[in-house]
Amino acid sequence: MVIFSGIQPTGRKHLGNYIGAIRQYVEGQDRADPSIYCIVDLHATTVEYDPATLRERVYDTTAILMAAGLDPERCILFRQGDVQEHTELCWLLTSVTSIGELNRMHQFRDKSVAQRQLVSAGLLLYPVLQAADVLAYRAHEVPVGEDQREHVELMRDAAERFNRRFGETLVVPEARIPTVGARIRDLQDPSKKMSTTSPSPAGTVYVLDEPDAIMKKFKRAVTDSGSEIVRAPDKPGISNLIELLAVIRGTSADEIEREFADSRYGDFKVAVGEAVVEYLRPVRERYTELRGDEAELMRILAQGADSARALAAETLADVRERMGVA
Ligand code: ATP
Ligand code: MG
């Protein structure tokens, strides 16, 4: 069984990424052979960015993933830009991707209206590159947060269309989305997900935030009218905090509601903040150590790229052959 997932190095990674995705990556190391995790710098160029910062963030993200528990001896960890098969397969897959489908993707719609200058073609083609990322490794499972469900659907369509048109070649992958914590919401605007590239500074909790900063963000978290600590469609703020605490404690949301039945919003927010501080503390501490040795991070990414390239090259050889371009 092969697992593949990608994570962007733009901006800084946040609690939503940690709970929705990174936690699953770590667990995937024990279930798959190989599990492959990719820092998708090419995806990060689809919105405005600074080249020097992007390069730095690749190392930051590598160190965060390792601090969270990824072990380069047990998984393949690499930078997308180091393996050219991704971009080649992206182009080849455009032949089996419909523009109507791309146009309907929520991420494209949301991110294109958020652009102040250029709405790049890359933003539209983003899911095709993402399909190439996964399909190049013939991955069976793609651990992602809820927001990526439709992109995985699109890559499944592309793989199926490819197989019908050119003969059985690609594996049709499945999304693996956590049942709780798949969509952590922005603490200031619970109608939105926490996000790397359109951050609301007070609403986004970063994996590397200091305890004081984390507590401040939770104390200021937007809650809803009323005073009961229960999940409800008209209580997205409180529901988000309940889910967060349930995930961190490894218990159910019902259990959290029972425990805090007699508490006030203010006390509950402090309890969640404290739990998050302790949850992220060991990651932040290990990060500082790992990030200090950039040469070692470079070595790990280079080694990961060698392993990844060997796998992707095999798929690409088959794809080229089937498509009549080799
Ligand atoms: P952007 O908003 O710019 O796309 P992002 O915060 O989604 O950035 P990515 O690197 O695109 O960051 O996502 C990495 C992984 O984290 C993906 O699997 C994504 O589904 C997951 N993820 C992102 N945000 C959340 C969230 N708020 N809750 C749970 N999972 C999330
Ligand atoms: Mg994203």
mmCIF file of C-alpha atoms and ligand atoms in Angstrom:
data_model
loop_
_atom_site.group_PDB
_atom_site.id
_atom_site.type_symbol
_atom_site.label_atom_id
_atom_site.label_comp_id
_atom_site.label_asym_id
_atom_site.label_seq_id
_atom_site.Cartn_x
_atom_site.Cartn_y
_atom_site.Cartn_z
ATOM 1 C CA MET A 1 0.000 0.000 0.000
ATOM 2 C CA VAL A 2 1.352 3.388 -1.014
ATOM 3 C CA ILE A 3 0.437 6.641 0.747
ATOM 4 C CA PHE A 4 1.157 10.045 -0.773
ATOM 5 C CA SER A 5 0.407 13.540 0.459
ATOM 6 C CA GLY A 6 1.696 17.047 -0.162
ATOM 7 C CA ILE A 7 1.938 20.157 1.959
ATOM 8 C CA GLN A 8 2.677 23.728 0.881
ATOM 9 C CA PRO A 9 5.704 25.598 2.156
ATOM 10 C CA THR A 10 4.109 29.013 1.726
ATOM 11 C CA GLY A 11 3.590 30.859 4.956
ATOM 12 C CA ARG A 12 3.768 28.981 8.212
ATOM 13 C CA LYS A 13 1.990 25.788 9.042
ATOM 14 C CA HIS A 14 -0.920 25.982 11.464
ATOM 15 C CA LEU A 15 -2.968 23.885 13.820
ATOM 16 C CA GLY A 16 -5.419 22.958 11.033
ATOM 17 C CA ASN A 17 -2.576 21.504 8.945
ATOM 18 C CA TYR A 18 -1.254 19.704 11.987
ATOM 19 C CA ILE A 19 -4.532 18.084 12.978
ATOM 20 C CA GLY A 20 -6.073 17.585 9.536
ATOM 21 C CA ALA A 21 -2.961 16.362 7.748
ATOM 22 C CA ILE A 22 0.405 16.089 9.535
ATOM 23 C CA ARG A 23 -0.934 13.875 12.330
ATOM 24 C CA GLN A 24 -2.128 11.420 9.681
ATOM 25 C CA TYR A 25 1.227 11.505 7.866
ATOM 26 C CA VAL A 26 2.986 10.350 11.005
ATOM 27 C CA GLU A 27 0.543 7.515 11.517
ATOM 28 C CA GLY A 28 0.780 6.537 7.824
ATOM 29 C CA GLN A 29 4.456 5.656 8.218
ATOM 30 C CA ASP A 30 3.454 2.477 10.014
ATOM 31 C CA ARG A 31 0.744 1.439 7.562
ATOM 32 C CA ALA A 32 2.236 2.036 4.142
ATOM 33 C CA ASP A 33 5.262 0.975 2.217
ATOM 34 C CA PRO A 34 6.303 3.462 1.144
ATOM 35 C CA SER A 35 4.606 6.504 2.631
ATOM 36 C CA ILE A 36 5.632 9.526 0.598
ATOM 37 C CA TYR A 37 5.383 13.146 1.753
ATOM 38 C CA CYS A 38 6.137 16.032 -0.510
ATOM 39 C CA ILE A 39 6.752 19.703 0.204
ATOM 40 C CA VAL A 40 4.970 21.220 -2.725
ATOM 41 C CA ASP A 41 6.960 24.332 -3.578
ATOM 42 C CA LEU A 42 5.615 24.376 -7.150
ATOM 43 C CA HIS A 43 2.079 24.707 -5.832
ATOM 44 C CA ALA A 44 3.214 27.632 -3.738
ATOM 45 C CA THR A 45 4.090 29.641 -6.858
ATOM 46 C CA THR A 46 0.423 29.875 -7.888
ATOM 47 C CA VAL A 47 -0.145 32.879 -5.615
ATOM 48 C CA GLU A 48 2.077 35.900 -4.977
ATOM 49 C CA TYR A 49 5.274 34.868 -3.208
ATOM 50 C CA ASP A 50 8.883 35.804 -2.624
ATOM 51 C CA PRO A 51 11.483 33.357 -4.062
ATOM 52 C CA ALA A 52 14.014 33.701 -1.220
ATOM 53 C CA THR A 53 11.330 33.242 1.425
ATOM 54 C CA LEU A 54 9.903 30.231 -0.377
ATOM 55 C CA ARG A 55 13.288 28.477 -0.249
ATOM 56 C CA GLU A 56 13.546 29.149 3.491
ATOM 57 C CA ARG A 57 10.021 27.909 4.118
ATOM 58 C CA VAL A 58 10.843 24.600 2.468
ATOM 59 C CA TYR A 59 13.403 23.989 5.217
ATOM 60 C CA ASP A 60 11.018 25.296 7.883
ATOM 61 C CA THR A 61 8.344 22.882 6.693
ATOM 62 C CA THR A 62 10.781 19.966 6.532
ATOM 63 C CA ALA A 63 11.797 20.631 10.134
ATOM 64 C CA ILE A 64 8.153 20.929 11.263
ATOM 65 C CA LEU A 65 7.271 17.604 9.660
ATOM 66 C CA MET A 66 10.230 15.886 11.272
ATOM 67 C CA ALA A 67 9.512 17.512 14.622
ATOM 68 C CA ALA A 68 5.986 16.120 14.364
ATOM 69 C CA GLY A 69 7.388 12.622 13.933
ATOM 70 C CA LEU A 70 8.217 11.997 10.277
ATOM 71 C CA ASP A 71 11.306 9.844 10.108
ATOM 72 C CA PRO A 72 13.240 9.973 6.810
ATOM 73 C CA GLU A 73 14.298 6.376 7.429
ATOM 74 C CA ARG A 74 10.651 5.259 7.472
ATOM 75 C CA CYS A 75 9.137 7.519 4.814
ATOM 76 C CA ILE A 76 10.155 9.389 1.681
ATOM 77 C CA LEU A 77 10.284 13.114 2.402
ATOM 78 C CA PHE A 78 11.197 15.428 -0.475
ATOM 79 C CA ARG A 79 10.712 18.715 -2.304
ATOM 80 C CA GLN A 80 8.416 18.679 -5.322
ATOM 81 C CA GLY A 81 10.669 20.971 -7.370
ATOM 82 C CA ASP A 82 13.487 18.401 -7.142
ATOM 83 C CA VAL A 83 11.527 15.774 -9.096
ATOM 84 C CA GLN A 84 10.733 16.977 -12.607
ATOM 85 C CA GLU A 85 8.394 14.067 -13.307
ATOM 86 C CA HIS A 86 5.653 15.983 -11.453
ATOM 87 C CA THR A 87 5.563 18.832 -13.965
ATOM 88 C CA GLU A 88 5.808 16.546 -16.953
ATOM 89 C CA LEU A 89 2.952 14.356 -15.747
ATOM 90 C CA CYS A 90 0.935 17.488 -14.988
ATOM 91 C CA TRP A 91 1.110 18.464 -18.645
ATOM 92 C CA LEU A 92 0.277 14.979 -19.838
ATOM 93 C CA LEU A 93 -2.751 14.824 -17.515
ATOM 94 C CA THR A 94 -4.172 18.078 -18.867
ATOM 95 C CA SER A 95 -5.275 15.913 -21.806
ATOM 96 C CA VAL A 96 -7.675 14.012 -19.539
ATOM 97 C CA THR A 97 -8.850 16.898 -17.335
ATOM 98 C CA SER A 98 -11.871 19.000 -18.126
ATOM 99 C CA ILE A 99 -11.623 22.753 -17.823
ATOM 100 C CA GLY A 100 -15.224 22.929 -16.587
ATOM 101 C CA GLU A 101 -14.319 20.765 -13.645
ATOM 102 C CA LEU A 102 -11.251 22.883 -12.819
ATOM 103 C CA ASN A 103 -13.330 26.000 -13.021
ATOM 104 C CA ARG A 104 -15.790 24.681 -10.446
ATOM 105 C CA MET A 105 -13.195 23.889 -7.761
ATOM 106 C CA HIS A 106 -13.871 25.824 -4.560
ATOM 107 C CA GLN A 107 -10.211 26.485 -3.937
ATOM 108 C CA PHE A 108 -9.831 28.085 -7.374
ATOM 109 C CA ARG A 109 -12.907 30.221 -6.827
ATOM 110 C CA ASP A 110 -11.848 31.350 -3.341
ATOM 111 C CA LYS A 111 -8.208 31.953 -4.143
ATOM 112 C CA SER A 112 -8.814 33.708 -7.455
ATOM 113 C CA VAL A 113 -11.059 36.333 -5.894
ATOM 114 C CA ALA A 114 -8.457 36.855 -3.166
ATOM 115 C CA GLN A 115 -5.698 37.772 -5.666
ATOM 116 C CA ARG A 116 -4.933 41.459 -5.773
ATOM 117 C CA GLN A 117 -2.784 41.358 -8.900
ATOM 118 C CA LEU A 118 -2.608 38.373 -11.196
ATOM 119 C CA VAL A 119 -4.996 35.434 -11.205
ATOM 120 C CA SER A 120 -2.457 32.984 -12.602
ATOM 121 C CA ALA A 121 -3.260 30.057 -14.859
ATOM 122 C CA GLY A 122 -1.386 28.033 -12.251
ATOM 123 C CA LEU A 123 -4.191 28.645 -9.793
ATOM 124 C CA LEU A 124 -6.622 26.987 -12.214
ATOM 125 C CA LEU A 125 -4.233 24.117 -13.010
ATOM 126 C CA TYR A 126 -3.293 23.540 -9.369
ATOM 127 C CA PRO A 127 -5.431 20.366 -9.064
ATOM 128 C CA VAL A 128 -3.844 18.871 -12.207
ATOM 129 C CA LEU A 129 -0.371 19.239 -10.709
ATOM 130 C CA GLN A 130 -1.769 17.753 -7.515
ATOM 131 C CA ALA A 131 -3.158 14.821 -9.507
ATOM 132 C CA ALA A 132 0.296 14.340 -11.037
ATOM 133 C CA ASP A 133 1.890 14.377 -7.553
ATOM 134 C CA VAL A 134 -0.241 11.470 -6.407
ATOM 135 C CA LEU A 135 -0.618 9.487 -9.629
ATOM 136 C CA ALA A 136 3.142 9.525 -10.319
ATOM 137 C CA TYR A 137 3.584 7.223 -7.316
ATOM 138 C CA ARG A 138 0.537 5.053 -7.999
ATOM 139 C CA ALA A 139 -0.555 5.907 -4.470
ATOM 140 C CA HIS A 140 -3.628 4.199 -3.004
ATOM 141 C CA GLU A 141 -4.335 6.601 -0.198
ATOM 142 C CA VAL A 142 -4.105 10.378 0.154
ATOM 143 C CA PRO A 143 -4.348 11.730 3.713
ATOM 144 C CA VAL A 144 -5.799 15.267 3.525
ATOM 145 C CA GLY A 145 -8.150 17.677 5.262
ATOM 146 C CA GLU A 146 -11.778 18.107 4.216
ATOM 147 C CA ASP A 147 -10.997 21.037 1.882
ATOM 148 C CA GLN A 148 -9.068 18.679 -0.424
ATOM 149 C CA ARG A 149 -11.900 16.197 -0.939
ATOM 150 C CA GLU A 150 -12.894 17.623 -4.302
ATOM 151 C CA HIS A 151 -9.315 17.750 -5.551
ATOM 152 C CA VAL A 152 -8.946 14.049 -4.801
ATOM 153 C CA GLU A 153 -12.237 13.441 -6.617
ATOM 154 C CA LEU A 154 -10.805 15.285 -9.611
ATOM 155 C CA MET A 155 -7.603 13.232 -9.635
ATOM 156 C CA ARG A 156 -9.672 10.041 -9.460
ATOM 157 C CA ASP A 157 -11.623 11.218 -12.519
ATOM 158 C CA ALA A 158 -8.377 11.999 -14.335
ATOM 159 C CA ALA A 159 -6.916 8.567 -13.528
ATOM 160 C CA GLU A 160 -10.085 6.762 -14.606
ATOM 161 C CA ARG A 161 -10.302 8.743 -17.824
ATOM 162 C CA PHE A 162 -6.635 8.053 -18.524
ATOM 163 C CA ASN A 163 -7.078 4.313 -17.985
ATOM 164 C CA ARG A 164 -10.127 4.196 -20.250
ATOM 165 C CA ARG A 165 -8.493 6.219 -22.987
ATOM 166 C CA PHE A 166 -4.972 4.757 -22.941
ATOM 167 C CA GLY A 167 -5.336 1.433 -21.106
ATOM 168 C CA GLU A 168 -4.975 0.445 -17.452
ATOM 169 C CA THR A 169 -1.904 2.389 -16.222
ATOM 170 C CA LEU A 170 -2.695 4.525 -13.181
ATOM 171 C CA VAL A 171 -3.958 3.660 -9.710
ATOM 172 C CA VAL A 172 -7.195 5.439 -8.739
ATOM 173 C CA PRO A 173 -6.435 6.827 -5.263
ATOM 174 C CA GLU A 174 -8.700 7.366 -2.275
ATOM 175 C CA ALA A 175 -8.835 10.310 0.080
ATOM 176 C CA ARG A 176 -8.278 9.620 3.755
ATOM 177 C CA ILE A 177 -9.993 12.363 5.704
ATOM 178 C CA PRO A 178 -10.106 12.288 9.515
ATOM 179 C CA THR A 179 -13.577 11.921 11.034
ATOM 180 C CA VAL A 180 -12.923 14.671 13.594
ATOM 181 C CA GLY A 181 -10.634 17.660 12.963
ATOM 182 C CA ALA A 182 -10.773 17.543 9.157
ATOM 183 C CA ARG A 183 -11.705 21.203 8.998
ATOM 184 C CA ILE A 184 -10.307 23.345 11.788
ATOM 185 C CA ARG A 185 -11.866 26.783 11.597
ATOM 186 C CA ASP A 186 -10.338 30.231 11.846
ATOM 187 C CA LEU A 187 -10.655 31.424 15.459
ATOM 188 C CA GLN A 188 -11.734 34.909 14.361
ATOM 189 C CA ASP A 189 -13.982 33.852 11.496
ATOM 190 C CA PRO A 190 -15.351 30.358 12.116
ATOM 191 C CA SER A 191 -17.118 30.407 8.751
ATOM 192 C CA LYS A 192 -13.653 29.906 7.170
ATOM 193 C CA LYS A 193 -11.038 27.209 7.565
ATOM 194 C CA MET A 194 -7.687 28.098 9.095
ATOM 195 C CA SER A 195 -5.464 28.735 6.098
ATOM 196 C CA THR A 196 -1.799 29.172 5.236
ATOM 197 C CA THR A 197 -2.054 31.667 2.422
ATOM 198 C CA SER A 198 -4.908 33.883 3.539
ATOM 199 C CA PRO A 199 -4.085 34.069 7.195
ATOM 200 C CA SER A 200 -6.029 36.118 9.645
ATOM 201 C CA PRO A 201 -3.244 36.755 12.176
ATOM 202 C CA ALA A 202 -5.388 36.472 15.304
ATOM 203 C CA GLY A 203 -7.473 33.606 13.983
ATOM 204 C CA THR A 204 -4.628 31.319 12.925
ATOM 205 C CA VAL A 205 -2.670 29.326 15.503
ATOM 206 C CA TYR A 206 0.764 28.422 14.176
ATOM 207 C CA VAL A 207 2.527 25.228 15.131
ATOM 208 C CA LEU A 208 5.508 27.355 16.195
ATOM 209 C CA ASP A 209 3.598 30.007 18.164
ATOM 210 C CA GLU A 210 4.871 30.672 21.693
ATOM 211 C CA PRO A 211 2.529 29.665 24.553
ATOM 212 C CA ASP A 212 1.606 33.311 25.297
ATOM 213 C CA ALA A 213 0.581 33.923 21.713
ATOM 214 C CA ILE A 214 -1.494 30.741 21.644
ATOM 215 C CA MET A 215 -3.303 31.643 24.885
ATOM 216 C CA LYS A 216 -4.035 35.134 23.615
ATOM 217 C CA LYS A 217 -5.564 33.783 20.398
ATOM 218 C CA PHE A 218 -7.790 31.327 22.255
ATOM 219 C CA LYS A 219 -8.927 33.901 24.819
ATOM 220 C CA ARG A 220 -9.960 36.168 21.939
ATOM 221 C CA ALA A 221 -11.542 33.391 19.900
ATOM 222 C CA VAL A 222 -14.929 34.393 18.519
ATOM 223 C CA THR A 223 -17.684 32.425 20.181
ATOM 224 C CA ASP A 224 -21.365 32.517 19.463
ATOM 225 C CA SER A 225 -24.384 33.963 21.170
ATOM 226 C CA GLY A 226 -25.743 31.833 23.975
ATOM 227 C CA SER A 227 -23.702 30.275 26.739
ATOM 228 C CA GLU A 228 -23.948 26.524 26.310
ATOM 229 C CA ILE A 229 -20.896 24.493 25.370
ATOM 230 C CA VAL A 230 -22.476 22.252 22.740
ATOM 231 C CA ARG A 231 -21.983 21.680 19.040
ATOM 232 C CA ALA A 232 -24.646 23.170 16.790
ATOM 233 C CA PRO A 233 -24.837 24.499 13.219
ATOM 234 C CA ASP A 234 -25.408 28.029 14.520
ATOM 235 C CA LYS A 235 -22.448 27.718 16.924
ATOM 236 C CA PRO A 236 -19.469 27.234 14.579
ATOM 237 C CA GLY A 237 -17.024 28.933 16.971
ATOM 238 C CA ILE A 238 -17.796 26.789 20.002
ATOM 239 C CA SER A 239 -18.179 23.658 17.861
ATOM 240 C CA ASN A 240 -14.664 24.235 16.502
ATOM 241 C CA LEU A 241 -13.206 24.512 20.015
ATOM 242 C CA ILE A 242 -15.029 21.374 21.159
ATOM 243 C CA GLU A 243 -13.652 19.407 18.198
ATOM 244 C CA LEU A 244 -10.157 20.712 18.789
ATOM 245 C CA LEU A 245 -10.131 19.650 22.416
ATOM 246 C CA ALA A 246 -11.632 16.256 21.552
ATOM 247 C CA VAL A 247 -8.885 15.562 19.013
ATOM 248 C CA ILE A 248 -6.115 16.671 21.346
ATOM 249 C CA ARG A 249 -7.423 14.618 24.252
ATOM 250 C CA GLY A 250 -8.137 11.661 21.979
ATOM 251 C CA THR A 251 -11.720 11.543 23.209
ATOM 252 C CA SER A 252 -15.136 12.234 21.695
ATOM 253 C CA ALA A 253 -16.839 15.601 21.263
ATOM 254 C CA ASP A 254 -19.771 14.274 23.359
ATOM 255 C CA GLU A 255 -17.377 13.611 26.205
ATOM 256 C CA ILE A 256 -16.039 17.188 26.034
ATOM 257 C CA GLU A 257 -19.600 18.574 26.071
ATOM 258 C CA ARG A 258 -20.390 16.537 29.176
ATOM 259 C CA GLU A 259 -17.235 17.604 30.965
ATOM 260 C CA PHE A 260 -17.823 21.316 30.307
ATOM 261 C CA ALA A 261 -21.620 21.320 30.717
ATOM 262 C CA ASP A 262 -21.409 23.698 33.694
ATOM 263 C CA SER A 263 -18.531 25.864 32.463
ATOM 264 C CA ARG A 264 -18.555 29.301 30.924
ATOM 265 C CA TYR A 265 -17.202 30.196 27.504
ATOM 266 C CA GLY A 266 -14.263 32.082 29.019
ATOM 267 C CA ASP A 267 -13.067 29.131 31.112
ATOM 268 C CA PHE A 268 -13.574 26.734 28.253
ATOM 269 C CA LYS A 269 -11.465 28.863 25.911
ATOM 270 C CA VAL A 270 -8.645 28.880 28.467
ATOM 271 C CA ALA A 271 -8.866 25.087 28.845
ATOM 272 C CA VAL A 272 -8.632 24.591 25.069
ATOM 273 C CA GLY A 273 -5.744 27.072 24.809
ATOM 274 C CA GLU A 274 -3.810 25.283 27.540
ATOM 275 C CA ALA A 275 -4.355 21.915 25.897
ATOM 276 C CA VAL A 276 -3.098 23.271 22.562
ATOM 277 C CA VAL A 277 -0.006 24.780 24.235
ATOM 278 C CA GLU A 278 0.938 21.396 25.699
ATOM 279 C CA TYR A 279 0.089 19.599 22.475
ATOM 280 C CA LEU A 280 2.411 21.770 20.384
ATOM 281 C CA ARG A 281 5.175 22.314 22.948
ATOM 282 C CA PRO A 282 7.284 19.230 22.127
ATOM 283 C CA VAL A 283 6.960 19.913 18.398
ATOM 284 C CA ARG A 284 8.209 23.480 18.797
ATOM 285 C CA GLU A 285 11.113 22.340 20.941
ATOM 286 C CA ARG A 286 12.242 19.642 18.515
ATOM 287 C CA TYR A 287 11.758 22.047 15.617
ATOM 288 C CA THR A 288 14.289 24.515 16.985
ATOM 289 C CA GLU A 289 16.885 21.786 17.208
ATOM 290 C CA LEU A 290 16.226 20.372 13.721
ATOM 291 C CA ARG A 291 15.968 23.745 11.971
ATOM 292 C CA GLY A 292 19.426 24.658 13.315
ATOM 293 C CA ASP A 293 21.099 22.126 11.018
ATOM 294 C CA GLU A 294 20.156 23.242 7.528
ATOM 295 C CA ALA A 295 22.845 21.098 5.886
ATOM 296 C CA GLU A 296 21.224 18.017 7.359
ATOM 297 C CA LEU A 297 17.766 19.117 6.137
ATOM 298 C CA MET A 298 19.220 19.574 2.637
ATOM 299 C CA ARG A 299 20.748 16.116 2.793
ATOM 300 C CA ILE A 300 17.448 14.554 3.854
ATOM 301 C CA LEU A 301 15.526 16.276 1.048
ATOM 302 C CA ALA A 302 18.125 15.248 -1.533
ATOM 303 C CA GLN A 303 17.984 11.639 -0.388
ATOM 304 C CA GLY A 304 14.168 11.748 -0.458
ATOM 305 C CA ALA A 305 14.216 13.196 -3.979
ATOM 306 C CA ASP A 306 16.426 10.336 -5.205
ATOM 307 C CA SER A 307 13.992 7.731 -3.875
ATOM 308 C CA ALA A 308 10.962 9.622 -5.210
ATOM 309 C CA ARG A 309 12.481 10.137 -8.658
ATOM 310 C CA ALA A 310 13.179 6.433 -9.043
ATOM 311 C CA LEU A 311 9.497 5.615 -8.414
ATOM 312 C CA ALA A 312 8.017 8.441 -10.484
ATOM 313 C CA ALA A 313 10.302 7.707 -13.446
ATOM 314 C CA GLU A 314 8.805 4.220 -13.787
ATOM 315 C CA THR A 315 5.249 5.554 -13.942
ATOM 316 C CA LEU A 316 6.255 8.269 -16.389
ATOM 317 C CA ALA A 317 7.887 5.758 -18.696
ATOM 318 C CA ASP A 318 4.588 3.821 -18.825
ATOM 319 C CA VAL A 319 2.504 6.959 -19.288
ATOM 320 C CA ARG A 320 4.684 8.270 -22.134
ATOM 321 C CA GLU A 321 4.614 4.916 -23.837
ATOM 322 C CA ARG A 322 0.820 4.623 -23.568
ATOM 323 C CA MET A 323 0.295 8.149 -24.815
ATOM 324 C CA GLY A 324 2.531 7.687 -27.814
ATOM 325 C CA VAL A 325 5.014 10.362 -26.765
ATOM 326 C CA ALA A 326 7.892 7.959 -26.400
HETATM 327 P P1 ATP B 1 -3.985 27.247 1.565
HETATM 328 O O1 ATP B 1 -5.168 27.760 2.319
HETATM 329 O O2 ATP B 1 -3.127 28.285 0.987
HETATM 330 O O3 ATP B 1 -4.328 26.165 0.583
HETATM 331 P P2 ATP B 1 -3.487 25.398 3.618
HETATM 332 O O4 ATP B 1 -3.552 25.960 4.976
HETATM 333 O O5 ATP B 1 -4.643 24.661 3.071
HETATM 334 O O6 ATP B 1 -3.068 26.554 2.647
HETATM 335 P P3 ATP B 1 -1.874 23.320 2.547
HETATM 336 O O7 ATP B 1 -0.415 23.128 2.578
HETATM 337 O O8 ATP B 1 -2.563 23.637 1.260
HETATM 338 O O9 ATP B 1 -2.194 24.468 3.585
HETATM 339 O O10 ATP B 1 -2.587 22.055 3.174
HETATM 340 C C1 ATP B 1 -1.877 20.965 3.745
HETATM 341 C C2 ATP B 1 -2.871 19.986 4.314
HETATM 342 O O11 ATP B 1 -3.552 20.552 5.431
HETATM 343 C C3 ATP B 1 -3.973 19.560 3.336
HETATM 344 O O12 ATP B 1 -4.158 18.170 3.468
HETATM 345 C C4 ATP B 1 -5.182 20.302 3.809
HETATM 346 O O13 ATP B 1 -6.386 19.618 3.499
HETATM 347 C C5 ATP B 1 -4.959 20.348 5.301
HETATM 348 N N1 ATP B 1 -5.622 21.494 5.909
HETATM 349 C C6 ATP B 1 -5.472 22.782 5.538
HETATM 350 N N2 ATP B 1 -6.209 23.589 6.316
HETATM 351 C C7 ATP B 1 -6.866 22.788 7.187
HETATM 352 C C8 ATP B 1 -7.783 23.044 8.249
HETATM 353 N N3 ATP B 1 -8.169 24.281 8.545
HETATM 354 N N4 ATP B 1 -8.256 21.979 8.963
HETATM 355 C C9 ATP B 1 -7.859 20.720 8.666
HETATM 356 N N5 ATP B 1 -6.996 20.419 7.663
HETATM 357 C C10 ATP B 1 -6.489 21.440 6.938
HETATM 358 MG MG MG B 2 -4.594 24.121 0.980
#
